[in-house]
C-alpha positions as a printed Julia matrix, in Angstrom:
597×3 Matrix{Float64}:
 42.2    -34.56  73.82
 38.69   -34.93  75.25
 36.94   -38.25  75.78
 34.6    -37.37  72.94
 37.5    -36.73  70.57
 39.14   -39.98  71.64
 35.96   -41.97  70.96
 35.4    -40.45  67.54
 39.08   -40.83  66.65
 38.87   -44.48  67.71
 35.88   -45.13  65.44
 37.68   -43.37  62.63
 40.69   -45.65  63.0
 38.5    -48.77  63.1
 36.73   -47.63  59.95
 40.12   -47.09  58.37
 41.11   -50.62  59.36
 37.94   -51.97  57.79
 38.85   -50.36  54.47
 42.5    -51.42  54.38
 41.56   -54.55  52.42
 38.23   -53.36  51.1
 36.11   -54.65  54.0
 33.49   -51.99  53.45
 30.19   -53.54  52.36
 30.31   -56.5   49.99
 30.29   -60.02  51.35
 28.52   -60.69  54.61
 31.7    -61.33  56.62
 32.86   -60.24  60.04
 34.75   -57.21  58.75
 31.71   -55.95  56.82
 29.61   -56.5   59.95
 32.1    -54.44  61.95
 31.83   -51.59  59.45
 28.03   -51.79  59.61
 28.17   -51.61  63.42
 30.18   -48.37  63.41
 28.43   -45.0   63.39
 28.8    -42.95  60.21
 27.79   -39.53  58.88
 26.07   -39.5   55.49
 25.79   -36.28  53.51
 22.43   -36.26  51.69
 20.92   -33.69  49.38
 19.47   -33.02  45.98
 21.6    -32.3   42.96
 23.24   -28.85  43.11
 22.11   -28.41  46.72
 25.6    -27.44  47.87
 26.79   -30.78  49.24
 30.24   -30.33  47.74
 30.63   -26.88  49.29
 29.63   -28.22  52.7
 32.19   -31.03  52.54
 34.9    -28.71  51.28
 34.07   -26.29  54.08
 34.54   -29.12  56.62
 37.84   -30.18  55.08
 39.09   -26.7   54.3
 40.17   -27.75  50.82
 38.78   -27.48  47.32
 38.98   -31.13  46.24
 35.61   -32.3   44.88
 34.53   -32.41  41.22
 32.07   -29.71  40.26
 29.66   -29.13  37.44
 26.02   -29.05  36.49
 23.72   -32.05  36.76
 24.88   -35.27  38.43
 28.53   -34.91  39.45
 28.78   -37.39  42.35
 28.1    -40.72  40.65
 29.67   -43.04  43.23
 29.59   -42.88  47.05
 32.69   -41.19  48.46
 33.78   -42.47  51.88
 35.79   -39.54  53.22
 37.89   -40.21  56.31
 39.36   -37.15  57.99
 42.41   -37.57  60.22
 43.57   -34.68  62.38
 47.35   -34.27  62.42
 49.71   -32.08  64.45
 49.84   -28.39  63.69
 52.38   -27.51  61.05
 52.3    -30.89  59.31
 51.71   -30.94  55.58
 48.21   -31.81  54.4
 47.88   -34.78  52.1
 45.34   -37.29  50.79
 45.4    -41.02  50.02
 43.04   -43.22  48.02
 42.41   -46.82  48.99
 42.79   -47.91  45.35
 46.2    -46.13  45.2
 47.66   -47.11  48.58
 51.26   -46.19  47.77
 50.55   -42.74  46.36
 50.29   -39.61  48.51
 48.51   -36.55  47.06
 49.57   -33.1   48.24
 47.98   -31.3   45.3
 44.22   -31.29  45.94
 43.48   -30.41  42.34
 44.98   -33.82  41.55
 42.65   -35.33  44.17
 39.67   -33.84  42.34
 40.9    -35.24  39.03
 41.5    -38.7   40.52
 37.95   -38.81  41.93
 36.61   -38.03  38.45
 38.96   -40.52  36.78
 38.18   -43.31  39.24
 34.45   -42.68  38.78
 34.85   -42.89  35.0
 36.85   -46.12  35.28
 33.78   -47.87  36.65
 30.88   -45.98  35.1
 32.48   -44.7   31.91
 32.23   -41.11  30.77
 28.45   -41.22  31.04
 25.87   -40.12  33.57
 25.48   -43.62  35.02
 25.91   -44.29  38.74
 27.56   -47.1   40.72
 27.12   -48.21  44.36
 30.82   -49.14  44.63
 32.37   -46.5   46.93
 35.58   -44.54  46.48
 37.62   -44.39  49.69
 39.57   -41.18  50.35
 41.53   -40.29  53.48
 42.64   -36.72  54.16
 45.28   -35.92  56.79
 45.32   -32.32  57.96
 45.71   -30.21  61.11
 42.63   -28.24  59.98
 40.11   -31.1   60.27
 38.51   -33.13  63.04
 38.56   -36.92  63.22
 35.46   -37.85  61.3
 34.2    -40.18  58.59
 31.71   -38.74  56.12
 29.96   -40.44  53.23
 29.15   -38.23  50.26
 26.28   -39.74  48.28
 24.98   -39.01  44.76
 22.49   -36.15  44.69
 18.81   -37.04  44.7
 16.95   -36.15  41.53
 13.39   -36.14  40.25
 13.83   -36.8   36.52
 16.22   -38.73  34.32
 18.14   -36.61  31.84
 19.49   -37.65  28.48
 21.98   -40.5   28.79
 20.44   -41.88  31.99
 18.04   -44.82  32.33
 14.49   -44.11  33.47
 15.25   -45.99  36.7
 18.0    -43.53  37.71
 15.7    -41.61  40.1
 14.78   -44.76  42.03
 18.31   -46.18  41.75
 19.83   -43.13  43.43
 17.17   -43.08  46.16
 17.69   -46.78  46.87
 21.45   -46.29  47.11
 21.09   -43.35  49.51
 18.5    -45.22  51.59
 20.84   -48.2   51.95
 23.17   -45.9   53.93
 20.82   -43.63  55.88
 18.27   -46.21  56.99
 20.83   -47.8   59.34
 20.03   -46.72  62.92
 23.69   -45.82  63.58
 23.92   -43.45  60.59
 23.82   -39.72  61.3
 22.21   -37.79  58.45
 23.58   -34.45  57.32
 20.58   -33.25  55.31
 21.59   -30.49  52.89
 18.87   -28.13  51.64
 19.39   -24.93  49.61
 17.87   -21.82  51.19
 16.66   -20.51  47.84
 14.16   -23.38  47.54
 11.05   -24.13  49.58
 12.02   -26.46  52.46
  8.8    -28.4   51.8
 10.31   -29.6   48.52
 13.67   -30.6   50.01
 14.68   -34.07  48.81
 17.03   -34.52  51.77
 14.42   -33.63  54.41
 11.81   -35.85  52.75
 14.13   -38.85  52.77
 15.4    -38.12  56.3
 11.81   -37.95  57.58
 11.09   -41.38  56.08
 14.05   -43.13  57.74
 14.3    -40.96  60.9
 10.76   -39.8   61.76
 11.79   -38.49  65.18
 14.66   -36.48  63.73
 17.02   -37.72  66.45
 19.85   -38.47  64.06
 19.21   -35.8   61.43
 21.16   -32.53  61.25
 19.68   -29.91  58.91
 22.09   -27.71  56.96
 20.74   -24.76  55.02
 23.05   -23.66  52.2
 23.15   -20.79  49.68
 21.76   -18.24  52.11
 23.36   -15.48  50.08
 21.32   -16.49  47.01
 17.89   -15.99  48.55
 15.48   -13.58  46.88
 15.33   -10.05  48.3
 12.67    -9.69  50.91
 12.87   -13.31  52.02
 14.72   -14.86  54.96
 15.5    -18.24  56.39
 14.63   -17.58  60.03
 11.56   -19.83  60.02
 13.75   -22.73  58.92
 16.78   -21.93  61.08
 14.63   -21.47  64.19
 12.77   -24.73  63.53
  9.34   -23.28  62.82
  9.09   -24.62  59.24
 10.41   -28.06  60.09
 11.57   -29.0   63.57
 14.49   -31.32  64.18
 15.91   -32.55  67.46
 19.1    -30.61  66.69
 19.36   -26.95  65.67
 19.48   -26.07  62.01
 22.74   -24.64  60.72
 22.98   -22.07  57.96
 26.08   -21.54  55.89
 27.16   -19.38  53.01
 28.84   -21.28  50.21
 31.72   -19.87  48.27
 30.46   -17.81  45.41
 31.23   -18.82  41.87
 33.52   -15.79  41.7
 35.46   -17.08  44.71
 35.69   -20.52  43.09
 36.92   -19.03  39.83
 39.48   -16.94  41.74
 40.63   -20.03  43.7
 39.9    -18.3   47.0
 41.47   -20.32  49.8
 38.97   -22.5   51.66
 40.26   -21.35  55.06
 39.51   -17.76  54.09
 36.08   -18.8   52.79
 35.42   -20.7   56.02
 36.22   -17.58  58.11
 33.89   -15.55  55.89
 31.14   -18.12  56.53
 31.74   -17.94  60.28
 31.52   -14.16  60.26
 28.16   -14.28  58.48
 26.46   -17.21  60.23
 27.82   -20.49  61.62
 30.4    -23.07  60.53
 29.36   -26.47  59.32
 28.21   -28.39  62.44
 31.08   -30.84  62.87
 31.36   -30.2   66.6
 27.56   -30.22  66.95
 27.54   -33.73  65.48
 30.0    -35.0   68.08
 27.61   -35.41  71.03
 25.27   -37.44  68.85
 28.21   -39.49  67.6
 29.41   -40.05  71.16
 25.96   -41.25  72.21
 25.78   -43.71  69.32
 29.34   -44.93  69.93
 28.78   -45.5   73.66
 25.63   -47.5   72.94
 27.48   -49.64  70.41
 30.69   -50.24  72.39
 29.77   -53.78  73.62
 28.86   -54.99  70.12
 31.85   -53.17  68.6
 34.17   -54.82  71.12
 32.71   -58.25  70.35
 33.11   -57.75  66.61
 36.66   -56.43  67.02
 37.62   -59.51  69.03
 36.05   -61.76  66.41
 37.87   -59.85  63.67
 41.17   -60.23  65.51
 40.61   -63.99  65.89
 39.87   -64.32  62.17
 42.88   -62.21  61.24
 45.14   -64.27  63.51
 43.82   -67.39  61.81
 44.43   -65.87  58.39
 47.96   -64.86  59.39
 48.59   -68.46  60.46
 47.19   -69.59  57.11
 49.34   -67.09  55.18
 52.37   -67.85  57.32
 54.58   -65.56  59.31
 57.37   -63.52  57.64
 60.51   -65.47  56.81
 63.71   -64.85  58.74
 66.7    -63.58  56.75
 69.53   -65.63  58.3
 70.5    -68.92  56.63
 70.08   -71.05  59.76
 66.5    -69.94  60.31
 65.72   -70.38  56.63
 67.12   -73.93  56.66
 65.03   -74.71  59.74
 61.93   -73.32  58.0
 62.55   -75.45  54.91
 63.01   -78.59  57.0
 59.82   -77.85  58.95
 57.91   -77.41  55.69
 59.3    -80.7   54.4
 58.23   -82.46  57.58
 54.75   -80.99  57.25
 54.52   -82.37  53.71
 55.93   -85.74  54.78
 53.41   -85.98  57.61
 50.48   -85.45  55.23
 51.96   -87.92  52.72
 52.14   -90.59  55.42
 48.57   -89.84  56.48
 47.47   -90.64  52.94
 49.3    -93.96  53.03
 48.18   -94.93  56.52
 44.52   -94.11  56.02
 44.22   -90.78  57.8
 43.52   -89.24  54.38
 42.16   -90.89  51.21
 44.53   -92.38  48.64
 46.29   -95.29  50.3
 43.32   -97.53  49.55
 44.11   -97.25  45.85
 47.4    -99.07  46.45
 45.52  -101.88  48.14
 43.22  -101.9   45.11
 46.23  -102.76  42.93
 46.88  -105.89  45.02
 43.29  -106.88  45.6
 41.81  -106.19  42.17
 44.28  -105.26  39.46
 46.89  -107.98  40.07
 44.44  -110.92  40.44
 42.51  -109.75  37.38
 45.72  -109.53  35.35
 46.76  -113.03  36.45
 43.4   -114.45  35.43
 43.74  -112.95  31.96
 47.11  -114.53  31.21
 46.91  -116.69  27.99
 47.63  -120.06  29.61
 44.85  -121.73  27.58
 46.7   -120.93  24.39
 50.07  -121.88  25.84
 48.72  -125.25  27.08
 46.67  -126.08  24.05
 47.0   -129.67  22.83
 48.83  -128.58  19.71
 51.35  -126.41  21.6
 51.96  -129.05  24.28
 52.62  -131.73  21.64
 54.97  -129.36  19.8
 57.0   -128.37  22.88
 57.21  -131.9   24.3
 58.23  -133.36  20.95
 60.9   -130.72  20.45
 62.21  -131.31  23.96
 62.48  -135.1   23.31
 64.58  -134.61  20.19
 65.43  -137.86  18.33
 64.87  -140.03  21.44
 61.34  -140.1   22.97
 60.99  -139.85  26.73
 60.71  -143.14  28.61
 58.47  -142.38  31.6
 57.63  -138.65  31.94
 58.72  -135.9   29.54
 60.79  -133.96  32.11
 62.35  -131.59  29.6
 58.96  -130.99  28.05
 57.49  -130.19  31.44
 60.32  -127.77  32.19
 59.94  -125.95  28.89
 56.17  -125.68  29.26
 56.49  -124.39  32.85
 59.27  -121.91  32.05
 57.33  -120.57  29.09
 54.21  -120.16  31.24
 56.13  -118.45  34.05
 57.37  -115.76  31.65
 53.8   -114.54  31.37
 53.92  -113.49  35.04
 56.47  -110.78  34.24
 53.84  -108.45  32.78
 51.41  -108.38  35.75
 54.33  -108.17  38.18
 55.84  -105.1   36.49
 52.38  -103.58  35.96
 51.75  -103.79  39.71
 54.98  -101.91  40.36
 54.04   -99.22  37.8
 50.52   -98.87  39.18
 51.74   -98.38  42.74
 54.34   -95.91  41.45
 51.57   -93.92  39.74
 49.5    -93.77  42.91
 52.51   -92.74  45.0
 53.26   -89.89  42.59
 49.64   -88.81  42.78
 49.81   -88.81  46.58
 52.94   -86.65  46.43
 51.07   -84.14  44.25
 48.04   -84.15  46.55
 50.14   -83.89  49.7
 52.0    -80.85  48.37
 48.7    -79.2   47.52
 47.27   -80.01  50.95
 50.28   -78.7   52.87
 48.97   -75.24  53.7
 52.37   -73.99  54.82
 53.87   -74.77  51.41
 51.37   -72.81  49.34
 53.25   -69.56  49.79
 56.49   -71.06  48.36
 55.96   -72.24  44.75
 59.7    -72.72  44.16
 60.07   -74.97  47.2
 56.95   -76.87  46.15
 58.54   -77.64  42.79
 61.83   -78.7   44.43
 60.1    -81.04  46.9
 57.97   -82.53  44.12
 61.04   -83.14  41.95
 63.0    -84.69  44.82
 60.1    -86.9   45.9
 59.44   -88.11  42.35
 63.13   -88.85  41.83
 63.08   -91.03  44.96
 59.92   -92.78  43.76
 61.63   -93.55  40.43
 64.47   -95.16  42.34
 62.04   -97.17  44.47
 60.18   -98.28  41.34
 63.39   -99.56  39.74
 64.18  -101.54  42.86
 60.62  -102.84  42.99
 60.79  -104.1   39.41
 64.07  -105.85  40.03
 62.58  -107.58  43.06
 59.36  -108.81  41.45
 61.31  -110.04  38.4
 63.55  -111.97  40.78
 60.47  -113.55  42.35
 59.32  -114.83  38.96
 62.84  -115.94  38.03
 63.14  -117.83  41.31
 59.97  -119.77  40.51
 61.46  -120.69  37.13
 64.94  -121.53  38.46
 63.79  -124.25  40.87
 60.57  -126.21  40.37
 58.74  -127.71  43.36
 59.84  -131.39  43.19
 57.13  -132.78  45.5
 54.47  -131.68  43.07
 55.92  -133.83  40.25
 56.84  -136.82  42.42
 53.15  -137.41  42.89
 52.49  -137.74  39.15
 53.96  -141.31  38.48
 52.46  -142.59  41.72
 49.01  -141.47  40.67
 49.41  -143.45  37.39
 50.56  -146.55  39.22
 47.77  -146.33  41.79
 45.11  -146.03  39.17
 45.31  -149.79  38.48
 43.51  -149.21  35.22
 44.77  -151.58  32.51
 43.62  -149.2   29.84
 45.61  -146.43  31.45
 48.63  -148.71  31.79
 48.34  -149.65  28.13
 48.24  -146.01  27.16
 51.61  -145.43  28.75
 53.1   -147.67  26.09
 52.46  -144.99  23.5
 53.83  -141.77  24.94
 52.36  -139.62  22.18
 48.61  -140.25  22.43
 46.21  -137.32  22.78
 45.27  -138.31  26.3
 48.92  -138.3   27.3
 49.37  -134.68  26.12
 46.13  -133.62  27.81
 47.4   -135.05  31.06
 50.68  -133.12  30.67
 48.76  -129.89  30.0
 46.59  -130.51  33.05
 49.6   -131.16  35.28
 51.39  -128.02  34.07
 48.21  -125.98  34.52
 47.92  -127.17  38.12
 51.53  -126.27  38.81
 51.11  -122.79  37.22
 47.99  -122.28  39.35
 50.01  -123.04  42.45
 52.73  -120.57  41.39
 50.09  -117.95  40.57
 48.68  -118.17  44.09
 52.19  -117.82  45.49
 52.99  -114.75  43.38
 49.63  -113.23  44.22
 50.92  -113.04  47.8
 54.63  -112.35  47.27
 54.4   -109.59  44.62
 52.42  -107.24  46.95
 54.93  -107.92  49.71
 57.81  -107.04  47.43
 56.09  -103.89  46.15
 55.24  -102.67  49.64
 58.74  -103.41  50.89
 60.55  -101.75  47.99
 58.21   -98.84  47.24
 55.63   -98.04  49.91
 57.8    -98.68  52.96
 60.74   -96.83  51.43
 58.5    -93.9   50.49
 57.33   -93.66  54.11
 60.83   -93.89  55.54
 63.14   -92.11  53.11
 61.17   -90.16  50.52
 63.14   -86.92  51.06
 66.36   -88.29  52.53
 68.46   -87.33  49.51
 66.8    -83.89  49.41
 67.74   -83.34  53.05
 71.4    -84.07  52.34
 71.39   -81.67  49.38
 69.56   -78.87  51.13
 72.15   -78.84  53.9
 74.83   -78.0   51.35
 73.07   -74.93  49.9
 74.27   -71.39  50.45
 72.13   -68.66  52.01
 71.23   -67.18  48.62
 70.01   -70.56  47.35
 67.92   -71.06  50.49
 66.35   -67.62  49.98
 65.45   -68.56  46.41
 63.63   -71.66  47.67
 61.63   -69.45  50.02
 60.76   -66.95  47.29
 57.1    -66.11  47.91
 54.36   -65.05  45.55
 54.4    -61.19  45.61
 50.6    -61.09  45.82
 50.69   -63.26  48.93
 53.38   -61.08  50.52
 51.24   -58.0   49.86
 48.22   -59.76  51.33
 50.15   -60.61  54.5
 51.38   -57.04  54.9
 47.86   -55.67  54.55
 46.5    -58.28  56.92
 49.2    -57.49  59.49
 48.45   -53.78  59.21
 44.75   -54.35  59.74
 45.45   -56.67  62.68
 47.64   -54.0   64.26
 44.89   -51.4   63.83
 42.24   -53.66  65.36
 44.44   -54.58  68.31
 45.18   -50.91  68.88
 41.44   -50.18  68.8
 40.76   -52.97  71.29
 43.45   -51.66  73.63
 41.97   -48.16  73.47
 38.49   -49.46  74.28
 39.86   -51.53  77.17
 41.66   -48.5   78.57
């Protein structure tokens, strides 16, 4: 194979790589930029100018839809791949990647059907290309773009803008400086009216990248000839004009083999200028090699990054699968801890429970109602029974304090529940943020279930602990606090106050009891405001950091290989994406190696 053939084959493979995942056109990404940087050959001509015959002559197969009026209604990106002699010819569509066509009549039908799927059975056009690859020993490595035929008037069923729409679409391809134009003009029309030549002159005034092809030479009027055009006297291009004879309608109707028709064309004039295009292609390719290499390297870097994001294929042996699962769990656990420790947002909400929610709940407790004068009198009197207290109503104090302490149960348990809610939310967020887990929905669900089960256990332990804290305050009152009460009465030295102690049931006496109990409850509230957060952190947060998935680890080690495989059951769409990405990466690396060599 010559250097020229190698270069053109290389570009063809890169273009194929660009279309593996639809990287032709569209978004302004690296892969689209790589496609734009590659040289291409666009086939341009008016409607019924013989474009289809030219392409079929190049391919050596009858595979394009035919008819009157506008037949090509979407761009056709045709990639030709030369195979070894004797190998069967076949075709593949990008939108049907797993189907191989050996019947080229079926290829023609699929082009029509795929066009209709997007445009409907109308005469509308669409800029979305159809990608077709043909593998044959009778072709050269080349990528051609067949574009809708230029027209001058809109026919019935077409919008008035169709003329400009088609021209704009064709221009978007041929105005690129790396696009070689195959300008098709019928010989039975005046070259001065050629739509293809007019457009080519606009975008390529020097004619350096335009190849003129004169078709339908056998249909010229008697007494006329095409020598002025073919010899460049009517319109000069940098490259020689080529004249061909299309298959006659009789040949088409008789299904005359394209190879036979191609030989007939050669005997009359010249073949379609595929080899003449090569030097121009080589020149364009050599000029673009540095930028192509740069874009290929960038594409490879992005594909490597995407492969890392998608994850590498999973091993099939149980030991490797178990290792993968454990690594995924550790990745999740690491992100969960980052949320708690402040590396990611979320842990601050737990502090908010202790700093805002708990103090606010304690302030709202109904101690005013519990220590109202009426309720204090009632509880103290009931505690005294038939014999009034002598000095201080100890039983009354105890009942008032115990009743008040019961109110602390609600805020204590609410703090546990609030922290539990935030921990569950962090589990959900951490699973979603663990990139490696996204490809395994079943494992995600299992980890979430195991983590939430552990959090439920930690919550139960947390509630038991905070309830114990409240119970401990009720089980043993701080004696020093109450020992000060009689001394304060004695030190007052107020005769009126001393006289009031004679009657233990005056209003002032009950107010003083309520005040004393309120002070004691305030002291306990400050204590619980500090101890409840400690208990919650110890029982829930610390345990979540240290042993969130411990039980899951013990269970996963007992699973059989089939069960491990089920946990690593990937989304089929993601698996397909990875396979396509890997294929494209392989093609780009191969292209880079060829350029380097």
